[in-house]
mmCIF file of N, CA, C and O in Angstrom:
data_model
loop_
_atom_site.group_PDB
_atom_site.id
_atom_site.type_symbol
_atom_site.label_atom_id
_atom_site.label_comp_id
_atom_site.label_asym_id
_atom_site.label_seq_id
_atom_site.Cartn_x
_atom_site.Cartn_y
_atom_site.Cartn_z
ATOM 1 N N UNK A 29 -68.677 -15.210 92.787
ATOM 2 C CA UNK A 29 -69.258 -15.180 91.467
ATOM 3 C C UNK A 29 -70.260 -16.337 91.373
ATOM 4 O O UNK A 29 -69.973 -17.440 91.811
ATOM 5 N N UNK A 30 -71.391 -16.068 90.791
ATOM 6 C CA UNK A 30 -72.406 -17.097 90.602
ATOM 7 C C UNK A 30 -72.005 -18.046 89.470
ATOM 8 O O UNK A 30 -71.334 -17.630 88.520
ATOM 9 N N UNK A 31 -72.411 -19.288 89.598
ATOM 10 C CA UNK A 31 -72.077 -20.288 88.584
ATOM 11 C C UNK A 31 -72.579 -19.867 87.208
ATOM 12 O O UNK A 31 -71.877 -20.027 86.209
ATOM 13 N N UNK A 32 -73.787 -19.306 87.131
ATOM 14 C CA UNK A 32 -74.333 -18.910 85.833
ATOM 15 C C UNK A 32 -73.487 -17.813 85.188
ATOM 16 O O UNK A 32 -73.291 -17.807 83.971
ATOM 17 N N UNK A 33 -72.956 -16.903 86.008
ATOM 18 C CA UNK A 33 -72.089 -15.836 85.484
ATOM 19 C C UNK A 33 -70.802 -16.421 84.938
ATOM 20 O O UNK A 33 -70.353 -16.051 83.843
ATOM 21 N N UNK A 34 -70.222 -17.332 85.687
ATOM 22 C CA UNK A 34 -68.982 -17.972 85.250
ATOM 23 C C UNK A 34 -69.203 -18.771 83.965
ATOM 24 O O UNK A 34 -68.409 -18.690 83.030
ATOM 25 N N UNK A 35 -70.304 -19.513 83.904
ATOM 26 C CA UNK A 35 -70.633 -20.298 82.708
ATOM 27 C C UNK A 35 -70.786 -19.392 81.490
ATOM 28 O O UNK A 35 -70.260 -19.687 80.420
ATOM 29 N N UNK A 36 -71.475 -18.278 81.663
ATOM 30 C CA UNK A 36 -71.661 -17.323 80.568
ATOM 31 C C UNK A 36 -70.326 -16.793 80.077
ATOM 32 O O UNK A 36 -70.080 -16.708 78.868
ATOM 33 N N UNK A 37 -69.432 -16.447 81.006
ATOM 34 C CA UNK A 37 -68.134 -15.900 80.634
ATOM 35 C C UNK A 37 -67.267 -16.937 79.915
ATOM 36 O O UNK A 37 -66.609 -16.620 78.921
ATOM 37 N N UNK A 38 -67.270 -18.171 80.407
ATOM 38 C CA UNK A 38 -66.486 -19.227 79.757
ATOM 39 C C UNK A 38 -67.037 -19.486 78.365
ATOM 40 O O UNK A 38 -66.276 -19.593 77.394
ATOM 41 N N UNK A 39 -68.358 -19.567 78.234
ATOM 42 C CA UNK A 39 -68.959 -19.788 76.912
ATOM 43 C C UNK A 39 -68.612 -18.663 75.948
ATOM 44 O O UNK A 39 -68.321 -18.912 74.774
ATOM 45 N N UNK A 40 -68.611 -17.433 76.446
ATOM 46 C CA UNK A 40 -68.275 -16.280 75.599
ATOM 47 C C UNK A 40 -66.809 -16.346 75.153
ATOM 48 O O UNK A 40 -66.490 -16.106 73.984
ATOM 49 N N UNK A 41 -65.917 -16.689 76.082
ATOM 50 C CA UNK A 41 -64.499 -16.822 75.730
ATOM 51 C C UNK A 41 -64.296 -17.921 74.683
ATOM 52 O O UNK A 41 -63.553 -17.732 73.716
ATOM 53 N N UNK A 42 -64.950 -19.052 74.880
ATOM 54 C CA UNK A 42 -64.821 -20.150 73.921
ATOM 55 C C UNK A 42 -65.320 -19.724 72.541
ATOM 56 O O UNK A 42 -64.695 -20.042 71.523
ATOM 57 N N UNK A 43 -66.442 -19.020 72.519
ATOM 58 C CA UNK A 43 -66.978 -18.538 71.234
ATOM 59 C C UNK A 43 -66.005 -17.557 70.582
ATOM 60 O O UNK A 43 -65.686 -17.673 69.397
ATOM 61 N N UNK A 44 -65.498 -16.609 71.359
ATOM 62 C CA UNK A 44 -64.595 -15.594 70.812
ATOM 63 C C UNK A 44 -63.268 -16.193 70.334
ATOM 64 O O UNK A 44 -62.715 -15.748 69.327
ATOM 65 N N UNK A 45 -62.764 -17.193 71.063
ATOM 66 C CA UNK A 45 -61.487 -17.810 70.713
ATOM 67 C C UNK A 45 -61.639 -18.937 69.693
ATOM 68 O O UNK A 45 -60.645 -19.377 69.112
ATOM 69 N N UNK A 46 -62.871 -19.414 69.525
ATOM 70 C CA UNK A 46 -63.137 -20.425 68.506
ATOM 71 C C UNK A 46 -62.760 -21.849 68.884
ATOM 72 O O UNK A 46 -62.723 -22.724 68.022
ATOM 73 N N UNK A 47 -62.477 -22.069 70.161
ATOM 74 C CA UNK A 47 -62.077 -23.408 70.608
ATOM 75 C C UNK A 47 -62.537 -23.614 72.042
ATOM 76 O O UNK A 47 -62.606 -22.657 72.808
ATOM 77 N N UNK A 48 -62.789 -24.857 72.432
ATOM 78 C CA UNK A 48 -63.193 -25.109 73.816
ATOM 79 C C UNK A 48 -62.034 -24.925 74.788
ATOM 80 O O UNK A 48 -60.886 -25.244 74.480
ATOM 81 N N UNK A 49 -62.361 -24.386 75.950
ATOM 82 C CA UNK A 49 -61.367 -24.190 77.009
ATOM 83 C C UNK A 49 -61.471 -25.271 78.075
ATOM 84 O O UNK A 49 -60.507 -25.529 78.785
ATOM 85 N N UNK A 50 -62.654 -25.882 78.180
ATOM 86 C CA UNK A 50 -62.924 -26.851 79.244
ATOM 87 C C UNK A 50 -63.561 -28.106 78.663
ATOM 88 O O UNK A 50 -64.423 -28.013 77.789
ATOM 89 N N UNK A 51 -63.115 -29.256 79.167
ATOM 90 C CA UNK A 51 -63.801 -30.508 78.885
ATOM 91 C C UNK A 51 -64.903 -30.604 79.924
ATOM 92 O O UNK A 51 -64.629 -30.660 81.126
ATOM 93 N N UNK A 52 -66.164 -30.592 79.474
ATOM 94 C CA UNK A 52 -67.297 -30.596 80.392
ATOM 95 C C UNK A 52 -67.377 -31.896 81.172
ATOM 96 O O UNK A 52 -67.020 -32.956 80.678
ATOM 97 N N UNK A 53 -67.862 -31.788 82.387
ATOM 98 C CA UNK A 53 -67.988 -32.952 83.271
ATOM 99 C C UNK A 53 -69.083 -33.881 82.756
ATOM 100 O O UNK A 53 -70.108 -33.449 82.257
ATOM 101 N N UNK A 54 -68.813 -35.148 82.856
ATOM 102 C CA UNK A 54 -69.810 -36.168 82.592
ATOM 103 C C UNK A 54 -69.855 -37.060 83.815
ATOM 104 O O UNK A 54 -69.031 -36.940 84.706
ATOM 105 N N UNK A 55 -70.756 -37.941 83.855
ATOM 106 C CA UNK A 55 -70.969 -38.816 85.019
ATOM 107 C C UNK A 55 -69.676 -39.187 85.741
ATOM 108 O O UNK A 55 -68.845 -39.927 85.231
ATOM 109 N N UNK A 56 -69.530 -38.655 86.941
ATOM 110 C CA UNK A 56 -68.398 -39.010 87.780
ATOM 111 C C UNK A 56 -67.076 -38.371 87.404
ATOM 112 O O UNK A 56 -66.086 -38.541 88.101
ATOM 113 N N UNK A 57 -67.025 -37.649 86.300
ATOM 114 C CA UNK A 57 -65.776 -36.996 85.880
ATOM 115 C C UNK A 57 -65.800 -35.537 86.279
ATOM 116 O O UNK A 57 -66.826 -34.881 86.224
ATOM 117 N N UNK A 58 -64.659 -35.031 86.648
ATOM 118 C CA UNK A 58 -64.532 -33.607 86.944
ATOM 119 C C UNK A 58 -64.277 -32.854 85.653
ATOM 120 O O UNK A 58 -63.753 -33.403 84.691
ATOM 121 N N UNK A 59 -64.637 -31.567 85.664
ATOM 122 C CA UNK A 59 -64.287 -30.728 84.527
ATOM 123 C C UNK A 59 -62.791 -30.500 84.580
ATOM 124 O O UNK A 59 -62.186 -30.471 85.658
ATOM 125 N N UNK A 60 -62.185 -30.339 83.414
ATOM 126 C CA UNK A 60 -60.759 -30.038 83.368
ATOM 127 C C UNK A 60 -60.482 -29.228 82.112
ATOM 128 O O UNK A 60 -61.229 -29.291 81.134
ATOM 129 N N UNK A 61 -59.406 -28.459 82.138
ATOM 130 C CA UNK A 61 -59.093 -27.632 80.973
ATOM 131 C C UNK A 61 -58.614 -28.499 79.801
ATOM 132 O O UNK A 61 -57.987 -29.543 79.996
ATOM 133 N N UNK A 62 -58.934 -28.041 78.611
ATOM 134 C CA UNK A 62 -58.393 -28.665 77.410
ATOM 135 C C UNK A 62 -56.940 -28.227 77.276
ATOM 136 O O UNK A 62 -56.507 -27.281 77.963
ATOM 137 N N UNK A 63 -56.171 -28.856 76.410
ATOM 138 C CA UNK A 63 -54.803 -28.361 76.179
ATOM 139 C C UNK A 63 -54.794 -26.875 75.782
ATOM 140 O O UNK A 63 -53.955 -26.102 76.270
ATOM 141 N N UNK A 64 -55.743 -26.472 74.946
ATOM 142 C CA UNK A 64 -55.849 -25.067 74.554
ATOM 143 C C UNK A 64 -56.196 -24.209 75.768
ATOM 144 O O UNK A 64 -55.636 -23.119 75.957
ATOM 145 N N UNK A 65 -57.090 -24.693 76.619
ATOM 146 C CA UNK A 65 -57.463 -23.966 77.835
ATOM 147 C C UNK A 65 -56.281 -23.757 78.755
ATOM 148 O O UNK A 65 -56.138 -22.697 79.374
ATOM 149 N N UNK A 66 -55.413 -24.758 78.851
ATOM 150 C CA UNK A 66 -54.206 -24.610 79.682
ATOM 151 C C UNK A 66 -53.286 -23.538 79.103
ATOM 152 O O UNK A 66 -52.681 -22.757 79.850
ATOM 153 N N UNK A 67 -53.168 -23.487 77.781
ATOM 154 C CA UNK A 67 -52.322 -22.458 77.153
ATOM 155 C C UNK A 67 -52.890 -21.061 77.397
ATOM 156 O O UNK A 67 -52.146 -20.125 77.691
ATOM 157 N N UNK A 68 -54.210 -20.928 77.283
ATOM 158 C CA UNK A 68 -54.850 -19.632 77.519
ATOM 159 C C UNK A 68 -54.654 -19.206 78.976
ATOM 160 O O UNK A 68 -54.318 -18.056 79.257
ATOM 161 N N UNK A 69 -54.823 -20.136 79.917
ATOM 162 C CA UNK A 69 -54.637 -19.819 81.340
ATOM 163 C C UNK A 69 -53.201 -19.394 81.622
ATOM 164 O O UNK A 69 -52.964 -18.430 82.356
ATOM 165 N N UNK A 70 -52.241 -20.096 81.031
ATOM 166 C CA UNK A 70 -50.835 -19.747 81.237
ATOM 167 C C UNK A 70 -50.530 -18.360 80.677
ATOM 168 O O UNK A 70 -49.828 -17.564 81.313
ATOM 169 N N UNK A 71 -51.080 -18.065 79.508
ATOM 170 C CA UNK A 71 -50.857 -16.746 78.907
ATOM 171 C C UNK A 71 -51.486 -15.654 79.769
ATOM 172 O O UNK A 71 -50.886 -14.593 79.973
ATOM 173 N N UNK A 72 -52.676 -15.908 80.307
ATOM 174 C CA UNK A 72 -53.341 -14.919 81.165
ATOM 175 C C UNK A 72 -52.529 -14.675 82.432
ATOM 176 O O UNK A 72 -52.389 -13.531 82.873
ATOM 177 N N UNK A 73 -51.982 -15.735 83.001
ATOM 178 C CA UNK A 73 -51.148 -15.575 84.204
ATOM 179 C C UNK A 73 -49.913 -14.728 83.907
ATOM 180 O O UNK A 73 -49.513 -13.893 84.710
ATOM 181 N N UNK A 74 -49.302 -14.978 82.742
ATOM 182 C CA UNK A 74 -48.123 -14.179 82.370
ATOM 183 C C UNK A 74 -48.498 -12.711 82.189
ATOM 184 O O UNK A 74 -47.772 -11.821 82.616
ATOM 185 N N UNK A 75 -49.635 -12.457 81.549
ATOM 186 C CA UNK A 75 -50.057 -11.082 81.290
ATOM 187 C C UNK A 75 -50.405 -10.340 82.566
ATOM 188 O O UNK A 75 -50.138 -9.139 82.680
ATOM 189 N N UNK A 76 -50.984 -11.044 83.521
ATOM 190 C CA UNK A 76 -51.378 -10.386 84.761
ATOM 191 C C UNK A 76 -50.266 -10.386 85.786
ATOM 192 O O UNK A 76 -50.377 -9.725 86.823
ATOM 193 N N UNK A 77 -49.223 -11.159 85.519
ATOM 194 C CA UNK A 77 -48.099 -11.238 86.446
ATOM 195 C C UNK A 77 -48.425 -12.014 87.700
ATOM 196 O O UNK A 77 -47.677 -11.969 88.663
ATOM 197 N N UNK A 78 -49.550 -12.746 87.681
ATOM 198 C CA UNK A 78 -49.956 -13.454 88.897
ATOM 199 C C UNK A 78 -49.149 -14.722 89.107
ATOM 200 O O UNK A 78 -48.938 -15.122 90.251
ATOM 201 N N UNK A 79 -48.747 -15.381 88.052
ATOM 202 C CA UNK A 79 -47.975 -16.598 88.193
ATOM 203 C C UNK A 79 -48.663 -17.636 89.045
ATOM 204 O O UNK A 79 -48.031 -18.494 89.626
ATOM 205 N N UNK A 80 -49.998 -17.527 89.147
ATOM 206 C CA UNK A 80 -50.744 -18.487 89.926
ATOM 207 C C UNK A 80 -50.851 -18.153 91.400
ATOM 208 O O UNK A 80 -51.424 -18.893 92.166
ATOM 209 N N UNK A 81 -50.295 -17.021 91.807
ATOM 210 C CA UNK A 81 -50.361 -16.646 93.211
ATOM 211 C C UNK A 81 -51.699 -15.975 93.494
ATOM 212 O O UNK A 81 -52.168 -15.178 92.691
ATOM 213 N N UNK A 82 -52.315 -16.264 94.638
ATOM 214 C CA UNK A 82 -53.604 -15.620 94.990
ATOM 215 C C UNK A 82 -53.468 -14.147 95.259
ATOM 216 O O UNK A 82 -52.450 -13.630 95.560
#
């Protein structure tokens, strides 16, 4: 997946859910999920039954 596609999808999800999912990277910092983003990821894993497995 291209970075621009992923960025578009994350921005769309954030807009639809009304809250940020990711803390954007700043100088020397990595991006990381917000607490809300972690909850959304956990719920998605439960719904898909992936449990984090590839």
